[in-house]
Amino acid sequence: MLARVMIHALLLIDWQVGFDVQDIWGGARNNPDAEMKALRLLVAWRDVGQPIFHIRHDRSSPKSVLRLDKPGGAFRPGFTPQSGESEIVKDVVNSSFIGTMLEADLRRLGVTHLTVAGLTTNHCVSTTVRMAGNFGFEVNLVDEACATFDRTSADGTVYPAQLVHELSLANIDREFCNVVSVETALKTI
């Protein structure tokens, strides 16, 4: 009997230049090495030829820095898709699945496992991971390859980005995904 080959896709969420404007997103950002860690994953996936999906926003608001027709909508250096890699563009919503062909593309390729890295942990990353888990995908979320920004609550309390990041991961770990290190993620492909 032939062994079934595991198809393990990498989802890179919102590695866009517009996230450099930290004041727009809430202030200070955690994990300044997240891009470097995500690029390690990207190189490894390219080396083994597993599917890669580059996901980014194209906000409809004329003032948004994440519009594809503005500099902020561009991919960060090193994250531009290469031939054979998929680009998924989402509008307004945080989930990479809503209003896109992501689920259909993953199913068509026979993908069963996902590794996820991106911005921001508590928004698009978390929302995408929750949906992926609900769709039945086995998901590894790479802690070191994600980041977020300070958040201010309705009462004016400022929560530091690292705390927001850690709580966001704690809320989804072992229910929608497995939160893993870069080294653990690299051992899965």
mmCIF file of C-alpha atoms in Angstrom:
data_model
loop_
_atom_site.group_PDB
_atom_site.id
_atom_site.type_symbol
_atom_site.label_atom_id
_atom_site.label_comp_id
_atom_site.label_asym_id
_atom_site.label_seq_id
_atom_site.Cartn_x
_atom_site.Cartn_y
_atom_site.Cartn_z
ATOM 1 C CA MET A 1 0.000 0.000 0.000
ATOM 2 C CA LEU A 2 1.334 3.424 -0.913
ATOM 3 C CA ALA A 3 1.779 5.944 1.876
ATOM 4 C CA ARG A 4 -0.285 9.097 1.477
ATOM 5 C CA VAL A 5 1.849 12.182 1.007
ATOM 6 C CA MET A 6 0.998 14.977 3.421
ATOM 7 C CA ILE A 7 0.401 18.299 1.712
ATOM 8 C CA HIS A 8 1.371 21.022 4.179
ATOM 9 C CA ALA A 9 0.759 24.623 3.111
ATOM 10 C CA LEU A 10 2.317 27.781 4.492
ATOM 11 C CA LEU A 11 0.010 30.772 4.982
ATOM 12 C CA LEU A 12 1.791 34.120 5.209
ATOM 13 C CA ILE A 13 -0.722 36.704 6.366
ATOM 14 C CA ASP A 14 -0.472 40.440 5.696
ATOM 15 C CA TRP A 15 3.272 40.929 5.405
ATOM 16 C CA GLN A 16 2.608 44.390 3.967
ATOM 17 C CA VAL A 17 4.583 47.630 4.126
ATOM 18 C CA GLY A 18 1.595 49.493 5.611
ATOM 19 C CA PHE A 19 2.136 47.791 8.953
ATOM 20 C CA ASP A 20 5.333 49.813 9.375
ATOM 21 C CA VAL A 21 3.177 52.813 10.326
ATOM 22 C CA GLN A 22 2.781 51.663 13.929
ATOM 23 C CA ASP A 23 0.683 54.607 15.162
ATOM 24 C CA ILE A 24 -2.155 53.570 12.859
ATOM 25 C CA TRP A 25 -2.287 50.119 14.427
ATOM 26 C CA GLY A 26 -2.164 51.078 18.104
ATOM 27 C CA GLY A 27 1.410 52.013 18.923
ATOM 28 C CA ALA A 28 4.354 49.834 19.861
ATOM 29 C CA ARG A 29 4.732 46.429 18.223
ATOM 30 C CA ASN A 30 6.073 43.266 19.799
ATOM 31 C CA ASN A 31 8.414 40.722 18.250
ATOM 32 C CA PRO A 32 10.731 42.768 16.012
ATOM 33 C CA ASP A 33 12.195 39.498 14.647
ATOM 34 C CA ALA A 34 8.868 38.173 13.323
ATOM 35 C CA GLU A 35 9.705 38.984 9.684
ATOM 36 C CA MET A 36 13.054 37.198 9.897
ATOM 37 C CA LYS A 37 11.372 34.116 11.406
ATOM 38 C CA ALA A 38 8.617 34.120 8.781
ATOM 39 C CA LEU A 39 11.214 34.387 6.019
ATOM 40 C CA ARG A 40 12.952 31.280 7.433
ATOM 41 C CA LEU A 41 9.673 29.427 7.030
ATOM 42 C CA LEU A 42 9.208 30.775 3.507
ATOM 43 C CA VAL A 43 12.685 29.626 2.425
ATOM 44 C CA ALA A 44 12.112 26.159 3.906
ATOM 45 C CA TRP A 45 8.718 25.745 2.191
ATOM 46 C CA ARG A 46 10.235 26.828 -1.107
ATOM 47 C CA ASP A 47 13.087 24.350 -0.666
ATOM 48 C CA VAL A 48 10.718 21.394 -0.229
ATOM 49 C CA GLY A 49 8.137 22.546 -2.775
ATOM 50 C CA GLN A 50 5.114 22.595 -0.491
ATOM 51 C CA PRO A 51 2.296 25.078 -1.283
ATOM 52 C CA ILE A 52 2.675 28.697 -0.198
ATOM 53 C CA PHE A 53 -0.152 31.209 0.086
ATOM 54 C CA HIS A 54 0.611 34.921 0.405
ATOM 55 C CA ILE A 55 -2.394 36.711 1.868
ATOM 56 C CA ARG A 56 -2.846 40.461 1.961
ATOM 57 C CA HIS A 57 -5.425 43.159 2.463
ATOM 58 C CA ASP A 58 -6.775 45.445 -0.202
ATOM 59 C CA ARG A 59 -8.793 47.843 1.930
ATOM 60 C CA SER A 60 -11.552 49.688 0.104
ATOM 61 C CA SER A 61 -11.256 52.910 2.111
ATOM 62 C CA PRO A 62 -9.450 55.576 0.061
ATOM 63 C CA LYS A 63 -7.458 56.575 3.171
ATOM 64 C CA SER A 64 -6.259 53.080 4.082
ATOM 65 C CA VAL A 65 -2.527 52.405 3.927
ATOM 66 C CA LEU A 66 -3.336 48.781 3.015
ATOM 67 C CA ARG A 67 -4.738 49.493 -0.426
ATOM 68 C CA LEU A 68 -2.916 47.613 -3.172
ATOM 69 C CA ASP A 69 -2.749 50.814 -5.232
ATOM 70 C CA LYS A 70 -0.759 52.541 -2.453
ATOM 71 C CA PRO A 71 2.816 51.863 -1.285
ATOM 72 C CA GLY A 72 1.564 50.399 2.016
ATOM 73 C CA GLY A 73 -0.302 47.646 0.190
ATOM 74 C CA ALA A 74 2.924 46.224 -1.224
ATOM 75 C CA PHE A 75 4.527 43.093 0.144
ATOM 76 C CA ARG A 76 7.360 43.633 2.612
ATOM 77 C CA PRO A 77 10.819 42.928 1.150
ATOM 78 C CA GLY A 78 11.345 39.199 0.724
ATOM 79 C CA PHE A 79 7.650 38.294 0.845
ATOM 80 C CA THR A 80 6.705 38.809 -2.800
ATOM 81 C CA PRO A 81 5.230 35.603 -4.261
ATOM 82 C CA GLN A 82 7.345 33.646 -6.695
ATOM 83 C CA SER A 83 6.078 31.681 -9.672
ATOM 84 C CA GLY A 84 3.768 28.898 -8.544
ATOM 85 C CA GLU A 85 2.929 30.524 -5.202
ATOM 86 C CA SER A 86 -0.610 31.717 -4.604
ATOM 87 C CA GLU A 87 -1.728 35.199 -3.675
ATOM 88 C CA ILE A 88 -5.009 35.636 -1.826
ATOM 89 C CA VAL A 89 -6.413 39.166 -1.582
ATOM 90 C CA LYS A 90 -9.002 39.920 1.091
ATOM 91 C CA ASP A 91 -11.075 43.056 1.467
ATOM 92 C CA VAL A 92 -12.180 44.545 4.792
ATOM 93 C CA VAL A 93 -12.621 41.264 6.677
ATOM 94 C CA ASN A 94 -9.939 39.717 8.868
ATOM 95 C CA SER A 95 -10.401 36.119 7.779
ATOM 96 C CA SER A 96 -8.337 34.884 4.868
ATOM 97 C CA PHE A 97 -11.209 32.526 4.013
ATOM 98 C CA ILE A 98 -14.185 34.901 3.697
ATOM 99 C CA GLY A 99 -14.740 36.203 0.187
ATOM 100 C CA THR A 100 -11.684 34.388 -1.193
ATOM 101 C CA MET A 101 -10.880 31.082 -2.859
ATOM 102 C CA LEU A 102 -8.482 30.003 -0.076
ATOM 103 C CA GLU A 103 -10.482 27.048 1.224
ATOM 104 C CA ALA A 104 -11.284 25.804 -2.284
ATOM 105 C CA ASP A 105 -7.645 26.140 -3.348
ATOM 106 C CA LEU A 106 -6.419 24.253 -0.277
ATOM 107 C CA ARG A 107 -8.956 21.458 -0.827
ATOM 108 C CA ARG A 108 -8.109 21.244 -4.549
ATOM 109 C CA LEU A 109 -4.438 20.741 -3.668
ATOM 110 C CA GLY A 110 -5.260 18.127 -1.022
ATOM 111 C CA VAL A 111 -3.824 20.247 1.802
ATOM 112 C CA THR A 112 -4.477 18.805 5.258
ATOM 113 C CA HIS A 113 -1.989 20.776 7.351
ATOM 114 C CA LEU A 114 -1.294 24.497 7.587
ATOM 115 C CA THR A 115 1.510 26.499 9.121
ATOM 116 C CA VAL A 116 0.622 30.137 9.741
ATOM 117 C CA ALA A 117 2.729 33.268 10.279
ATOM 118 C CA GLY A 118 1.725 36.898 10.008
ATOM 119 C CA LEU A 119 0.300 40.162 11.202
ATOM 120 C CA THR A 120 -1.511 40.798 13.421
ATOM 121 C CA THR A 121 -1.780 38.022 15.977
ATOM 122 C CA ASN A 122 -5.062 39.182 17.485
ATOM 123 C CA HIS A 123 -6.801 40.104 14.233
ATOM 124 C CA CYS A 124 -6.204 38.467 10.864
ATOM 125 C CA VAL A 125 -3.961 35.683 12.159
ATOM 126 C CA SER A 126 -6.340 34.628 14.936
ATOM 127 C CA THR A 127 -9.447 34.899 12.755
ATOM 128 C CA THR A 128 -7.888 32.861 9.953
ATOM 129 C CA VAL A 129 -6.586 30.206 12.358
ATOM 130 C CA ARG A 130 -9.980 29.854 14.061
ATOM 131 C CA MET A 131 -11.704 29.303 10.726
ATOM 132 C CA ALA A 132 -9.011 26.911 9.495
ATOM 133 C CA GLY A 133 -9.432 24.816 12.637
ATOM 134 C CA ASN A 134 -13.196 24.810 12.209
ATOM 135 C CA PHE A 135 -12.773 23.703 8.589
ATOM 136 C CA GLY A 136 -10.835 20.676 9.846
ATOM 137 C CA PHE A 137 -7.287 21.666 8.915
ATOM 138 C CA GLU A 138 -4.459 20.757 11.294
ATOM 139 C CA VAL A 139 -2.884 24.127 12.048
ATOM 140 C CA ASN A 140 0.497 25.087 13.443
ATOM 141 C CA LEU A 141 0.676 28.738 14.414
ATOM 142 C CA VAL A 142 4.263 29.937 14.711
ATOM 143 C CA ASP A 143 4.477 32.180 17.774
ATOM 144 C CA GLU A 144 7.845 33.710 16.822
ATOM 145 C CA ALA A 145 6.665 34.539 13.292
ATOM 146 C CA CYS A 146 3.679 36.641 14.327
ATOM 147 C CA ALA A 147 3.362 40.074 15.902
ATOM 148 C CA THR A 148 0.826 42.649 17.000
ATOM 149 C CA PHE A 149 0.531 46.144 18.438
ATOM 150 C CA ASP A 150 -0.487 47.761 21.719
ATOM 151 C CA ARG A 151 -4.255 47.842 22.210
ATOM 152 C CA THR A 152 -6.296 50.451 24.052
ATOM 153 C CA SER A 153 -9.539 49.333 25.687
ATOM 154 C CA ALA A 154 -12.769 51.325 25.849
ATOM 155 C CA ASP A 155 -11.807 52.623 29.295
ATOM 156 C CA GLY A 156 -8.447 53.880 28.014
ATOM 157 C CA THR A 157 -6.277 51.104 29.451
ATOM 158 C CA VAL A 158 -3.311 50.410 27.183
ATOM 159 C CA TYR A 159 -2.383 46.745 26.917
ATOM 160 C CA PRO A 160 1.191 46.120 25.746
ATOM 161 C CA ALA A 161 1.625 44.321 22.439
ATOM 162 C CA GLN A 162 3.445 41.361 24.000
ATOM 163 C CA LEU A 163 0.568 40.747 26.411
ATOM 164 C CA VAL A 164 -1.980 41.046 23.589
ATOM 165 C CA HIS A 165 0.103 38.578 21.536
ATOM 166 C CA GLU A 166 0.430 36.053 24.372
ATOM 167 C CA LEU A 167 -3.257 36.178 25.305
ATOM 168 C CA SER A 168 -4.292 35.864 21.666
ATOM 169 C CA LEU A 169 -2.180 32.721 21.331
ATOM 170 C CA ALA A 170 -3.449 31.318 24.632
ATOM 171 C CA ASN A 171 -7.045 31.765 23.454
ATOM 172 C CA ILE A 172 -6.608 29.545 20.400
ATOM 173 C CA ASP A 173 -3.843 27.078 21.333
ATOM 174 C CA ARG A 174 -4.963 23.435 21.531
ATOM 175 C CA GLU A 175 -8.456 24.308 20.375
ATOM 176 C CA PHE A 176 -8.018 25.745 16.881
ATOM 177 C CA CYS A 177 -4.288 25.164 16.421
ATOM 178 C CA ASN A 178 -1.020 24.193 18.005
ATOM 179 C CA VAL A 179 1.173 27.157 18.867
ATOM 180 C CA VAL A 180 4.706 26.145 17.929
ATOM 181 C CA SER A 181 8.221 27.516 17.558
ATOM 182 C CA VAL A 182 9.945 28.030 14.218
ATOM 183 C CA GLU A 183 12.131 24.975 14.889
ATOM 184 C CA THR A 184 9.093 22.769 15.543
ATOM 185 C CA ALA A 185 7.357 24.076 12.421
ATOM 186 C CA LEU A 186 10.405 23.337 10.286
ATOM 187 C CA LYS A 187 10.421 19.706 11.479
ATOM 188 C CA THR A 188 6.890 19.194 10.136
ATOM 189 C CA ILE A 189 7.725 19.544 6.445
#
